[in-house]
PDB file of C-alpha atoms and ligand atoms in Angstrom:
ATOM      1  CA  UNK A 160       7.704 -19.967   4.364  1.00 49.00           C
ATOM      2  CA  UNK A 161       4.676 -18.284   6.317  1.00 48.00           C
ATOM      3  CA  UNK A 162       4.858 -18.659  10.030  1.00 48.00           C
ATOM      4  CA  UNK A 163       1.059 -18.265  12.028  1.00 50.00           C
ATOM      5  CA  UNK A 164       1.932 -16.676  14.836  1.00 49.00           C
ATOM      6  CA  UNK A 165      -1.429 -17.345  15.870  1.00 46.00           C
ATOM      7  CA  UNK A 166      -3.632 -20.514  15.057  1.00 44.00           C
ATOM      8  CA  UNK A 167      -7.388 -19.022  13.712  1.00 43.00           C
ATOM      9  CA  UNK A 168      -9.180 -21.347  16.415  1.00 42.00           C
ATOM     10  CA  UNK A 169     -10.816 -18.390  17.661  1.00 39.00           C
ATOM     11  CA  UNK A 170     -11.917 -15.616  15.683  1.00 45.00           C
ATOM     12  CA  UNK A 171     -11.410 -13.122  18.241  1.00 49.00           C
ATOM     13  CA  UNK A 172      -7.333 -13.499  17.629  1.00 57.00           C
ATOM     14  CA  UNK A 173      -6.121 -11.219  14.634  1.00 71.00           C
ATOM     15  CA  UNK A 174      -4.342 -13.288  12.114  1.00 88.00           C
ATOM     16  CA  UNK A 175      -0.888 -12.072  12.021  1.00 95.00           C
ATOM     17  CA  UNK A 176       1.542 -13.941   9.388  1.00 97.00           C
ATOM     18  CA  UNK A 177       5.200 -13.194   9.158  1.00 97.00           C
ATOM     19  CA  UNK A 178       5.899 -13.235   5.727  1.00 96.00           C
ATOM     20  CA  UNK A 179       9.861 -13.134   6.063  1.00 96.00           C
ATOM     21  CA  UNK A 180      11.548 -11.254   8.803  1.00 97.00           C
ATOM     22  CA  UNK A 181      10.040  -7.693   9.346  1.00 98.00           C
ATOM     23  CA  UNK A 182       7.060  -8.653   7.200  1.00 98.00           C
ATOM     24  CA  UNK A 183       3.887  -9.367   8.655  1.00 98.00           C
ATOM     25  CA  UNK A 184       0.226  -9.878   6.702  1.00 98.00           C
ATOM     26  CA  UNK A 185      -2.585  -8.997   8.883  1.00 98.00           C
ATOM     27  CA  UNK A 186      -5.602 -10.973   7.211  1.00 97.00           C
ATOM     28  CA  UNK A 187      -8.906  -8.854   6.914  1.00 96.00           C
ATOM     29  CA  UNK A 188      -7.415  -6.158   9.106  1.00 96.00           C
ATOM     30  CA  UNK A 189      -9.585  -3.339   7.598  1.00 94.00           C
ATOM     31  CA  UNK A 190     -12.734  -5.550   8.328  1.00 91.00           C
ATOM     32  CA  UNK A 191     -12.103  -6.323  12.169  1.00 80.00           C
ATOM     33  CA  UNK A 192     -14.442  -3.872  13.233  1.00 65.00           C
ATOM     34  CA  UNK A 193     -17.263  -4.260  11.706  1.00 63.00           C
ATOM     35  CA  UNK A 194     -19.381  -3.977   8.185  1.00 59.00           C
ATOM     36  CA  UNK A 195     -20.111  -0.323   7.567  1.00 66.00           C
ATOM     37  CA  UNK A 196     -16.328   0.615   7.265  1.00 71.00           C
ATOM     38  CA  UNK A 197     -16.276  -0.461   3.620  1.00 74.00           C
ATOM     39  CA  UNK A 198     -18.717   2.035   2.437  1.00 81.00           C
ATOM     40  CA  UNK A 199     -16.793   4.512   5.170  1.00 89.00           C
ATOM     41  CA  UNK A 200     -14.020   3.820   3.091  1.00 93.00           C
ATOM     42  CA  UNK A 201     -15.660   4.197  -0.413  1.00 96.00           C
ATOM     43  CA  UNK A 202     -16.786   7.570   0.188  1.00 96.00           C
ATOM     44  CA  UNK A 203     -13.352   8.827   1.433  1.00 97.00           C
ATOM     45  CA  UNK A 204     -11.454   7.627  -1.442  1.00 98.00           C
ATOM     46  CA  UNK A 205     -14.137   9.321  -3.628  1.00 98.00           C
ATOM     47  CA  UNK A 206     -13.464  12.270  -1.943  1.00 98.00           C
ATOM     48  CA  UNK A 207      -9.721  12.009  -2.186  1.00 98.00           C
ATOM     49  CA  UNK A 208     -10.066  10.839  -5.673  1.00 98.00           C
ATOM     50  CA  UNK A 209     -12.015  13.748  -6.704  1.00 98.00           C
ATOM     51  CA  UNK A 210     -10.010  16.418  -5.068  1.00 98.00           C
ATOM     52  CA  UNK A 211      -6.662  14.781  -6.886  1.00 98.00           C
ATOM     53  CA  UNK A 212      -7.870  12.470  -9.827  1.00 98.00           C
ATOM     54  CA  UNK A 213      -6.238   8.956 -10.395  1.00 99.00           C
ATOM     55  CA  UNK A 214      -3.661   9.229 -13.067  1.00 98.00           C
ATOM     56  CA  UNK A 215      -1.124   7.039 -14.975  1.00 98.00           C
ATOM     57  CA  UNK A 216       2.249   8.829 -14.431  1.00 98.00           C
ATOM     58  CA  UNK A 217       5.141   7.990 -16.913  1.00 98.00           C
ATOM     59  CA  UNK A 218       8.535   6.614 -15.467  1.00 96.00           C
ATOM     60  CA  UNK A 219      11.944   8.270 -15.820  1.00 96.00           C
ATOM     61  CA  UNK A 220      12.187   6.048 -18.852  1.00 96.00           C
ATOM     62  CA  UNK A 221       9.529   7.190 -20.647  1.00 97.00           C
ATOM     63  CA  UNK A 222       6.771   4.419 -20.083  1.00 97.00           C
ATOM     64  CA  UNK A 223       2.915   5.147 -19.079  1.00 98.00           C
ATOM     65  CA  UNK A 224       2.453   3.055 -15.973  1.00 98.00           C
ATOM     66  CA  UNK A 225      -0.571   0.754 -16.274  1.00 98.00           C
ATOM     67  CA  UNK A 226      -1.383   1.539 -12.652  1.00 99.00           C
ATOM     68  CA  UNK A 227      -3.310   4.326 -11.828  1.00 99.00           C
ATOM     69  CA  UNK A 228      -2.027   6.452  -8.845  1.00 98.00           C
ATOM     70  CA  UNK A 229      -2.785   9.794  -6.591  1.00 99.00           C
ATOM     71  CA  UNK A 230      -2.083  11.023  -3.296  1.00 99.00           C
ATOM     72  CA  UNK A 231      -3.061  12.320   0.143  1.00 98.00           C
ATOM     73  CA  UNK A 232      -1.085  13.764   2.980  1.00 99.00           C
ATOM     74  CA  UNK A 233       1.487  16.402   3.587  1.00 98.00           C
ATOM     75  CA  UNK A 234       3.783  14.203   0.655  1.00 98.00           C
ATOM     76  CA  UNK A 235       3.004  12.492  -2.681  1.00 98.00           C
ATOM     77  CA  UNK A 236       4.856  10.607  -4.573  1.00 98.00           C
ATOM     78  CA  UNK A 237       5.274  11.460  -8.143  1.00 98.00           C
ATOM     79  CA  UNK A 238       6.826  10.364 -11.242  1.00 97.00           C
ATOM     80  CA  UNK A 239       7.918  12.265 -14.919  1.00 95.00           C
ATOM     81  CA  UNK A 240      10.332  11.858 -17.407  1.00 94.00           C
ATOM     82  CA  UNK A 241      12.747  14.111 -14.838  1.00 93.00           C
ATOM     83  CA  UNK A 242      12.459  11.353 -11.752  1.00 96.00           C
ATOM     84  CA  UNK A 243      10.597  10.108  -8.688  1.00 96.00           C
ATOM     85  CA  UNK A 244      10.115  12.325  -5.807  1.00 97.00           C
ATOM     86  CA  UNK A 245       7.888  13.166  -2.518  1.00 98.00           C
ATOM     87  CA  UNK A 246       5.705  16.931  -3.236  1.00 98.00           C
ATOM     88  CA  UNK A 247       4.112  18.992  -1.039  1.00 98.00           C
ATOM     89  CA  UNK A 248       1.785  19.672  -4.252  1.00 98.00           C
ATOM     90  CA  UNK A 249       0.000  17.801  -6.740  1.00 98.00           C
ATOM     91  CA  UNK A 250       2.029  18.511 -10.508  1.00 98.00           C
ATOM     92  CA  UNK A 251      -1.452  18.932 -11.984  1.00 97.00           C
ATOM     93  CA  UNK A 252      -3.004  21.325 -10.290  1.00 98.00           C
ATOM     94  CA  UNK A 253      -0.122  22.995  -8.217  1.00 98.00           C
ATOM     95  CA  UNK A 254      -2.408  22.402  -5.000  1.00 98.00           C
ATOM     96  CA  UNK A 255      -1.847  21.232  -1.283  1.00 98.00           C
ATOM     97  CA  UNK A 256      -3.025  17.247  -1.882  1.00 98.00           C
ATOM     98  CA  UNK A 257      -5.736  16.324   0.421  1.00 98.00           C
ATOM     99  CA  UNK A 258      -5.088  15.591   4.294  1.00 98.00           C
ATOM    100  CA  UNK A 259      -4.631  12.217   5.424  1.00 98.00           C
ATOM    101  CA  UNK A 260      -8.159  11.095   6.620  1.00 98.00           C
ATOM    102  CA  UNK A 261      -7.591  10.452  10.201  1.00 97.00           C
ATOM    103  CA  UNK A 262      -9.313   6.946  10.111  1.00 95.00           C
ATOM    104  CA  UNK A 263      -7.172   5.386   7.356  1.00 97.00           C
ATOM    105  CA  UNK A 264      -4.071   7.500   9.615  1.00 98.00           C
ATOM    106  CA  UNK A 265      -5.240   5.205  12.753  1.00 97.00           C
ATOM    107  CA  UNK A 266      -5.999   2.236  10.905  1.00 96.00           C
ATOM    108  CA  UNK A 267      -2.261   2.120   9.314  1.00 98.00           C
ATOM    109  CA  UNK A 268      -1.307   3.370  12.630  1.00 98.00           C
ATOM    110  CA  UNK A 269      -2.940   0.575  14.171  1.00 97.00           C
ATOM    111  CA  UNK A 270      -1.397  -2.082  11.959  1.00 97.00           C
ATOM    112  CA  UNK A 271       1.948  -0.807  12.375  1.00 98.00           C
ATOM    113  CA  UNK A 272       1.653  -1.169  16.046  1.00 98.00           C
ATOM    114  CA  UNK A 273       0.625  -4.627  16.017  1.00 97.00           C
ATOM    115  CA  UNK A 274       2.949  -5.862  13.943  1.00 97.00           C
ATOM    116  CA  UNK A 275       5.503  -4.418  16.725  1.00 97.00           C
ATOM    117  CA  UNK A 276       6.097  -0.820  15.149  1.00 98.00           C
ATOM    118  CA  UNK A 277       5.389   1.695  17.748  1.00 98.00           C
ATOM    119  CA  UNK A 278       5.745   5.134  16.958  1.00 97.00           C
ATOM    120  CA  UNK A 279       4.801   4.912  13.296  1.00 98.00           C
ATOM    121  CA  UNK A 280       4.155   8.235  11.902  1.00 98.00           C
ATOM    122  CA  UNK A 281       3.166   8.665   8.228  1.00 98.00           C
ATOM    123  CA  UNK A 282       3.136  11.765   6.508  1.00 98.00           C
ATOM    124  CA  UNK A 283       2.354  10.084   2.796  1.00 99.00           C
ATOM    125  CA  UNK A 284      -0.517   8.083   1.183  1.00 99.00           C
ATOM    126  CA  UNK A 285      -0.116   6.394  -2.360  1.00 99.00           C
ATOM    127  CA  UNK A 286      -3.040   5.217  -3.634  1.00 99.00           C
ATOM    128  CA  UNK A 287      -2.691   2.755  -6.529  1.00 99.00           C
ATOM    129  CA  UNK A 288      -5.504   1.597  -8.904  1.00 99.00           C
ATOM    130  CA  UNK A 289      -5.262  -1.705 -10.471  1.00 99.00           C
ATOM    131  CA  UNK A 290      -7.594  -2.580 -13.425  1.00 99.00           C
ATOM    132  CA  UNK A 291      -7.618  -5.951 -15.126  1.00 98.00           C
ATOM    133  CA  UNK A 292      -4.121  -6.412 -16.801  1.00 98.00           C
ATOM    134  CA  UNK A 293      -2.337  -3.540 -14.694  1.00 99.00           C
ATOM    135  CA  UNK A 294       0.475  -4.306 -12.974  1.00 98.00           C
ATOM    136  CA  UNK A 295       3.755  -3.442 -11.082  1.00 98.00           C
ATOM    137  CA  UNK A 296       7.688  -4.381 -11.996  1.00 97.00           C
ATOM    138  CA  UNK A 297       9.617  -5.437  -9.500  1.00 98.00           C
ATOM    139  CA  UNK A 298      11.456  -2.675  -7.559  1.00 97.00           C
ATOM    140  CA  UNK A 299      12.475  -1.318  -4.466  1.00 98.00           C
ATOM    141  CA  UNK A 300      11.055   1.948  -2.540  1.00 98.00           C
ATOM    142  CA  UNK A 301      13.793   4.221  -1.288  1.00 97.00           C
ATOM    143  CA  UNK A 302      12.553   7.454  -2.475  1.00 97.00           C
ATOM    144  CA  UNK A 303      11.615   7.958   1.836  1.00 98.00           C
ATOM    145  CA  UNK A 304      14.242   9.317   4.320  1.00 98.00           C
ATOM    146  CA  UNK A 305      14.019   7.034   6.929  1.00 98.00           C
ATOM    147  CA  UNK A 306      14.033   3.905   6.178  1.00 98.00           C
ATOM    148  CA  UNK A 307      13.406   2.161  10.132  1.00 98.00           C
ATOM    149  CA  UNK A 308       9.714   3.524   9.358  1.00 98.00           C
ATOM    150  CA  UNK A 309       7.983   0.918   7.817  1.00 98.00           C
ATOM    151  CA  UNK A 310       5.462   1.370   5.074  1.00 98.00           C
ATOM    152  CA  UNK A 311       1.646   0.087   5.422  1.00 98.00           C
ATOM    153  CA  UNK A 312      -0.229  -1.534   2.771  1.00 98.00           C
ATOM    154  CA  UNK A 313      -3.879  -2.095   2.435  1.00 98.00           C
ATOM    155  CA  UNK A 314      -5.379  -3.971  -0.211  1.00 98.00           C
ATOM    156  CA  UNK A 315      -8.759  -3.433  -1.506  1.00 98.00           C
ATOM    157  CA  UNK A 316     -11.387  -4.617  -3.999  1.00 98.00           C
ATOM    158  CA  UNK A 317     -10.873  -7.782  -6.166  1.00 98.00           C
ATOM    159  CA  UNK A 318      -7.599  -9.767  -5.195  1.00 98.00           C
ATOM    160  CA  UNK A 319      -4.119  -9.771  -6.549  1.00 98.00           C
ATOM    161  CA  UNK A 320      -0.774 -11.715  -6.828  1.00 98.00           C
ATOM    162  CA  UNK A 321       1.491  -9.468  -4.629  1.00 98.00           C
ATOM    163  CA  UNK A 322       5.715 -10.717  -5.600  1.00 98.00           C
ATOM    164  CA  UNK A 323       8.213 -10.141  -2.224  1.00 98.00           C
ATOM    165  CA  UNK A 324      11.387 -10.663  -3.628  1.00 98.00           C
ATOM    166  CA  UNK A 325      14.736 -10.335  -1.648  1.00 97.00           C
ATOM    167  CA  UNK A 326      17.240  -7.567  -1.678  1.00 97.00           C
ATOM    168  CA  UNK A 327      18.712  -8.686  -4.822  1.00 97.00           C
ATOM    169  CA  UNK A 328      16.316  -7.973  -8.146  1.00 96.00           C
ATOM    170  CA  UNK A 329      17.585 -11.741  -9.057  1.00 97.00           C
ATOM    171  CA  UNK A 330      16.490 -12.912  -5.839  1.00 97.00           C
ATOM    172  CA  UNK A 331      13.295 -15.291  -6.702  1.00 97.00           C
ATOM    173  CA  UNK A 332      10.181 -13.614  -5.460  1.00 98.00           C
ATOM    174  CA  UNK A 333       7.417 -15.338  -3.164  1.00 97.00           C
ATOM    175  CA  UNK A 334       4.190 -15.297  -4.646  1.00 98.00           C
ATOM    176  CA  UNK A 335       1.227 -13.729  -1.987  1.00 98.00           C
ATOM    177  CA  UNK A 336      -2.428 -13.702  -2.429  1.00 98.00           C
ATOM    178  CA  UNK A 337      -3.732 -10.549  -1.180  1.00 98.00           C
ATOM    179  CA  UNK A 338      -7.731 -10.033  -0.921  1.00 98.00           C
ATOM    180  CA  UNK A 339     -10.076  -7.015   0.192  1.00 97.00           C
ATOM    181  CA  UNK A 340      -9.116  -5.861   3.397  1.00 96.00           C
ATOM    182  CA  UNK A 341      -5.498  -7.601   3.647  1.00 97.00           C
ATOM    183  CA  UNK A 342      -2.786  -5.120   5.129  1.00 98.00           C
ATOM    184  CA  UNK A 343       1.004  -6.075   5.136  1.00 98.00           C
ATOM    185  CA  UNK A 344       3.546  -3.989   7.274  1.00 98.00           C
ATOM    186  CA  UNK A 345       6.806  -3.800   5.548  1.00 98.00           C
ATOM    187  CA  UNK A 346       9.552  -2.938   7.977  1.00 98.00           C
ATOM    188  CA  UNK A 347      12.708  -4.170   9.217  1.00 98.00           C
ATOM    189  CA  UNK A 348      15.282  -6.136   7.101  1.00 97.00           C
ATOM    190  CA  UNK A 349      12.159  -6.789   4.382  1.00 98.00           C
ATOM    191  CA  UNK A 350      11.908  -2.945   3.994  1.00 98.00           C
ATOM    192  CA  UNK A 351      14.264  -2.371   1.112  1.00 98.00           C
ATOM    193  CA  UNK A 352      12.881  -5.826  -0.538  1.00 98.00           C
ATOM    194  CA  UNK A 353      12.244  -5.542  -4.129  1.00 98.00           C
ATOM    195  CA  UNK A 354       8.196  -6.134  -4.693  1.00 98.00           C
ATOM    196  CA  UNK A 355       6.168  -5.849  -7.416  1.00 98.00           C
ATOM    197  CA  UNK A 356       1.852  -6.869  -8.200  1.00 98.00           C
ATOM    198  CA  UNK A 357       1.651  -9.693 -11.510  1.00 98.00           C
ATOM    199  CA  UNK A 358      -1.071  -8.596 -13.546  1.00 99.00           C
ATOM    200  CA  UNK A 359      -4.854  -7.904 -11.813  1.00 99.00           C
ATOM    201  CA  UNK A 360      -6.950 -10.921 -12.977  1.00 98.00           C
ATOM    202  CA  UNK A 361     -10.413  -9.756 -13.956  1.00 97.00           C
ATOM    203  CA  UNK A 362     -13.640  -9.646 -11.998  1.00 98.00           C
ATOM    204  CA  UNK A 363     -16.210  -7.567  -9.713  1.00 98.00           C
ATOM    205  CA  UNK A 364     -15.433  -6.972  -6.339  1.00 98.00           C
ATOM    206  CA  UNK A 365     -19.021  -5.641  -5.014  1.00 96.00           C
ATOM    207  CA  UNK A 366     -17.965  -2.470  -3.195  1.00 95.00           C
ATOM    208  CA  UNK A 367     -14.965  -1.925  -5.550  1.00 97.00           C
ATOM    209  CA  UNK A 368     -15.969  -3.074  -8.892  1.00 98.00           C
ATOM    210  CA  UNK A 369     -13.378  -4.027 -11.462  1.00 98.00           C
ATOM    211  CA  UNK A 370     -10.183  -3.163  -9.800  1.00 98.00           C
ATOM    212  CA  UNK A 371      -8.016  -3.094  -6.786  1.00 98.00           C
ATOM    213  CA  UNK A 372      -7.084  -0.653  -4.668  1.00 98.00           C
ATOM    214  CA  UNK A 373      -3.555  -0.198  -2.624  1.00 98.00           C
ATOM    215  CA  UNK A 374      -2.955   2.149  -0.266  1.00 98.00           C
ATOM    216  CA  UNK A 375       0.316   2.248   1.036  1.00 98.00           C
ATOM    217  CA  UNK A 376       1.040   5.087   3.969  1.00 98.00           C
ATOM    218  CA  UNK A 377       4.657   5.908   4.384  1.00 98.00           C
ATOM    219  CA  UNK A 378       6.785   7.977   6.117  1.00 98.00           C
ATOM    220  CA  UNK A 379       8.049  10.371   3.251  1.00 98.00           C
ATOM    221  CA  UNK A 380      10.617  12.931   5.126  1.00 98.00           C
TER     222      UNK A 380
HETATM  223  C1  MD3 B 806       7.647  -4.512   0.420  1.00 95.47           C
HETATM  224  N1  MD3 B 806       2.602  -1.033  -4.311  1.00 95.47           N
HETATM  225  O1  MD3 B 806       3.210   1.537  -4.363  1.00 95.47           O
HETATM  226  S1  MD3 B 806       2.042  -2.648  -1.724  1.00 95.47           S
HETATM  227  C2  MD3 B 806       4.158   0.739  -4.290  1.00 95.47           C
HETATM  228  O2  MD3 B 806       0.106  -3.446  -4.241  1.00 95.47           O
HETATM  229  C3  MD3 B 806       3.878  -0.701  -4.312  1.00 95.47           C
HETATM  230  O3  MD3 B 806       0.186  -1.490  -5.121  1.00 95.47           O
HETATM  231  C4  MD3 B 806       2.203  -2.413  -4.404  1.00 95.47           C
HETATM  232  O4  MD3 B 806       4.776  -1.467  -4.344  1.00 95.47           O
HETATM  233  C5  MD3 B 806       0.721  -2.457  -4.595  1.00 95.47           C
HETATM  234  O5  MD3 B 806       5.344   1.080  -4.182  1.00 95.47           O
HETATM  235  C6  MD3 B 806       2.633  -3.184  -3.247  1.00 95.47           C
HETATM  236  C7  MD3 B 806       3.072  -3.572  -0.692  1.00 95.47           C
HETATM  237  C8  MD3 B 806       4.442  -3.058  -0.453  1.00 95.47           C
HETATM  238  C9  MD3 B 806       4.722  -1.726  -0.423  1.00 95.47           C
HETATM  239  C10 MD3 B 806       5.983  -1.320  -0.103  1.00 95.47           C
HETATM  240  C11 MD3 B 806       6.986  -2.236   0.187  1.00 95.47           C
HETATM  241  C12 MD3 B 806       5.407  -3.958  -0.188  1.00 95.47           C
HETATM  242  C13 MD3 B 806       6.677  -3.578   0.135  1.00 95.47           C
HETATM  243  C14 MD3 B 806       8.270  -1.860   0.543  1.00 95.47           C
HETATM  244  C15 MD3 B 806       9.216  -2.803   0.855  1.00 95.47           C
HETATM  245  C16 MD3 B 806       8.921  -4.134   0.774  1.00 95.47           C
HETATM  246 FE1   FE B 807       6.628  -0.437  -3.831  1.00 95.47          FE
END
């Protein structure tokens, strides 16, 4: 069930959905103010992107994951055949990852406050690449400390089939269109909810080309 909080007669209201409790889609947030931001945001994640390259990381079971991931902020999250954890450093090249850019910081920031979490303070940025066919099981994140932080997610680039499941894997999952520009705060009772993305359908997004992007910031430690 998706509850508008707010009807879209006027286009000066945000869009805020609750998804389920403690789970709230903000519609376009990333676009709110204003065209140039898209290329603003281009150019940092080619920055970040170059300083720590996109790469598929294998699982704890020994599988290549068909989405693409890297990191910024004081904590990424990382993946080998030895387990998941938050670093300080990036495994390949044993460096610091990149700072947090402040405006994606106040934009998650932002959204977090909205969707009534004050006080949000994330330390970690995953970013996930999604080409056509890539995708994401269903699972849960509790590799963080604390979980009364919520985690942000911003979608961008061509759109994708996000799955909110319950807190049981067997739970059926909901099935969520997210486009460019879509963030969803996760916090609350839907925090530890398993999740997962069906495979990207193909396409060109024309800032993003043929893929998605997900950012999701997080408090780590
Ligand atoms: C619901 N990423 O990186 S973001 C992940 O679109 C991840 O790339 C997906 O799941 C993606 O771990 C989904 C949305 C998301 C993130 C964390 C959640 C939804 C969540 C945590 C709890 C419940
Ligand atoms: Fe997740």
């Amino acid at each position: 069930m998706t509850l508008d909080l707010f009807e879209s007669m006027s286009s000066d209201l945000p869009s805020l959905q609750l998804l389920a409790p403690g789970a709230l889609l903000l519609r376009r947030f990333v676009h709110d103010q204003g065209a140039p931001l898209d290329l603003d945001f281009l150019s940092t994640f080619n920055a970040v992107t170059q300083a720590a390259p996109l790469r598929h990381q294998v699982t704890p079971g020994g599988l290549t994951m068909s989405v693409a991931m890297t990191n910024c902020g004081d904590f990424g999250w990382v993946s080998s055949k030895n387990g998941y954890c938050y670093s300080p450093v990036d495994p390949q090249s044993g460096l610091p990852w990149t700072p947090m850019p402040q405006a994606w910081r106040a934009k998650a920031v932002l959204a977090a406050h909205r969707a009534g979490y004050g006080g949000f303070e994330p330390d970690a940025c995953l970013i996930n690449e999604y080409t056509p066919g890539a995708k994401m099981g269903l699972h849960q994140d509790r590799d963080e400390q604390d979980f009364s932080q919520p985690i942000v997610s911003v979608s961008l680039g061509l759109p994708a089939v996000f799955l909110f499941g319950g807190l049981k894997r067997t739970d059926k999952p909901q099935r969520i269109g997210l486009a460019d520009g879509d963030v969803v705060v996760w916090g609350g009772p839907a925090r530890l909810a398993f999740h997962g993305v069906a495979a990207l359908a193909g396409g060109q997004h024309p800032v993003w080309g043929a893929r998605r992007i997900n950012l999701t910031f997080r408090r780590a430690r």
